[in-house]
Amino acid sequence: MVIDMIGKRRTIVRVYAYDKRNNNVISIKANIVILATGGASKIYQYTTNPKYINR
């Protein structure tokens, strides 16, 4: 799980991630970063997502 992103000139160049298997933080040089969020809206009691999203 990424816990921090390091930017240089408006570009992400490195990420720090938590390695759950080894219980430590690792540093990864990033040539390309795709930031994907969402997909877990039903974990919250209240959400701003439309009702059809939570089916």
mmCIF file of C-alpha atoms in Angstrom:
data_model
loop_
_atom_site.group_PDB
_atom_site.id
_atom_site.type_symbol
_atom_site.label_atom_id
_atom_site.label_comp_id
_atom_site.label_asym_id
_atom_site.label_seq_id
_atom_site.Cartn_x
_atom_site.Cartn_y
_atom_site.Cartn_z
ATOM 1 C CA MET A 1 0.000 0.000 0.000
ATOM 2 C CA VAL A 2 1.502 3.349 -1.030
ATOM 3 C CA ILE A 3 1.918 5.700 1.918
ATOM 4 C CA ASP A 4 3.772 8.588 0.250
ATOM 5 C CA MET A 5 4.623 9.869 -3.220
ATOM 6 C CA ILE A 6 7.640 12.051 -3.979
ATOM 7 C CA GLY A 7 7.311 14.574 -6.779
ATOM 8 C CA LYS A 8 9.808 16.455 -8.891
ATOM 9 C CA ARG A 9 8.695 19.080 -11.398
ATOM 10 C CA ARG A 10 5.012 18.032 -11.176
ATOM 11 C CA THR A 11 5.850 14.352 -11.775
ATOM 12 C CA ILE A 12 5.885 11.470 -9.293
ATOM 13 C CA VAL A 13 9.403 10.007 -9.235
ATOM 14 C CA ARG A 14 9.356 7.750 -6.166
ATOM 15 C CA VAL A 15 6.817 6.102 -3.914
ATOM 16 C CA TYR A 16 7.069 4.736 -0.403
ATOM 17 C CA ALA A 17 4.940 1.691 0.241
ATOM 18 C CA TYR A 18 4.129 -0.449 3.254
ATOM 19 C CA ASP A 19 5.137 -4.083 2.733
ATOM 20 C CA LYS A 20 2.591 -5.948 4.850
ATOM 21 C CA ARG A 21 4.272 -9.321 4.363
ATOM 22 C CA ASN A 22 7.606 -8.114 5.791
ATOM 23 C CA ASN A 23 6.162 -5.360 8.019
ATOM 24 C CA ASN A 24 8.380 -2.582 6.689
ATOM 25 C CA VAL A 25 8.393 0.430 4.373
ATOM 26 C CA ILE A 26 10.037 0.132 0.969
ATOM 27 C CA SER A 27 11.094 2.778 -1.542
ATOM 28 C CA ILE A 28 10.260 2.262 -5.217
ATOM 29 C CA LYS A 29 11.613 4.390 -8.067
ATOM 30 C CA ALA A 30 8.633 5.239 -10.240
ATOM 31 C CA ASN A 31 8.886 5.691 -13.995
ATOM 32 C CA ILE A 32 5.106 5.722 -14.367
ATOM 33 C CA VAL A 33 2.426 6.106 -11.681
ATOM 34 C CA ILE A 34 -1.254 5.290 -12.154
ATOM 35 C CA LEU A 35 -3.343 6.539 -9.255
ATOM 36 C CA ALA A 36 -6.476 4.391 -8.925
ATOM 37 C CA THR A 37 -8.965 5.171 -6.169
ATOM 38 C CA GLY A 38 -12.448 4.137 -5.228
ATOM 39 C CA GLY A 39 -14.339 0.905 -5.388
ATOM 40 C CA ALA A 40 -14.994 0.592 -1.668
ATOM 41 C CA SER A 41 -17.910 2.969 -1.149
ATOM 42 C CA LYS A 42 -19.967 0.450 0.845
ATOM 43 C CA ILE A 43 -17.443 0.431 3.689
ATOM 44 C CA TYR A 44 -18.876 3.732 4.914
ATOM 45 C CA GLN A 45 -22.311 4.153 6.427
ATOM 46 C CA TYR A 46 -22.812 7.462 4.600
ATOM 47 C CA THR A 47 -21.552 8.109 1.072
ATOM 48 C CA THR A 48 -22.000 10.764 -1.595
ATOM 49 C CA ASN A 49 -22.060 8.112 -4.331
ATOM 50 C CA PRO A 50 -25.372 7.602 -6.159
ATOM 51 C CA LYS A 51 -27.422 4.584 -4.969
ATOM 52 C CA TYR A 52 -26.832 2.631 -8.207
ATOM 53 C CA ILE A 53 -23.064 2.634 -7.526
ATOM 54 C CA ASN A 54 -23.509 0.597 -4.329
ATOM 55 C CA ARG A 55 -25.317 -2.401 -5.827
#
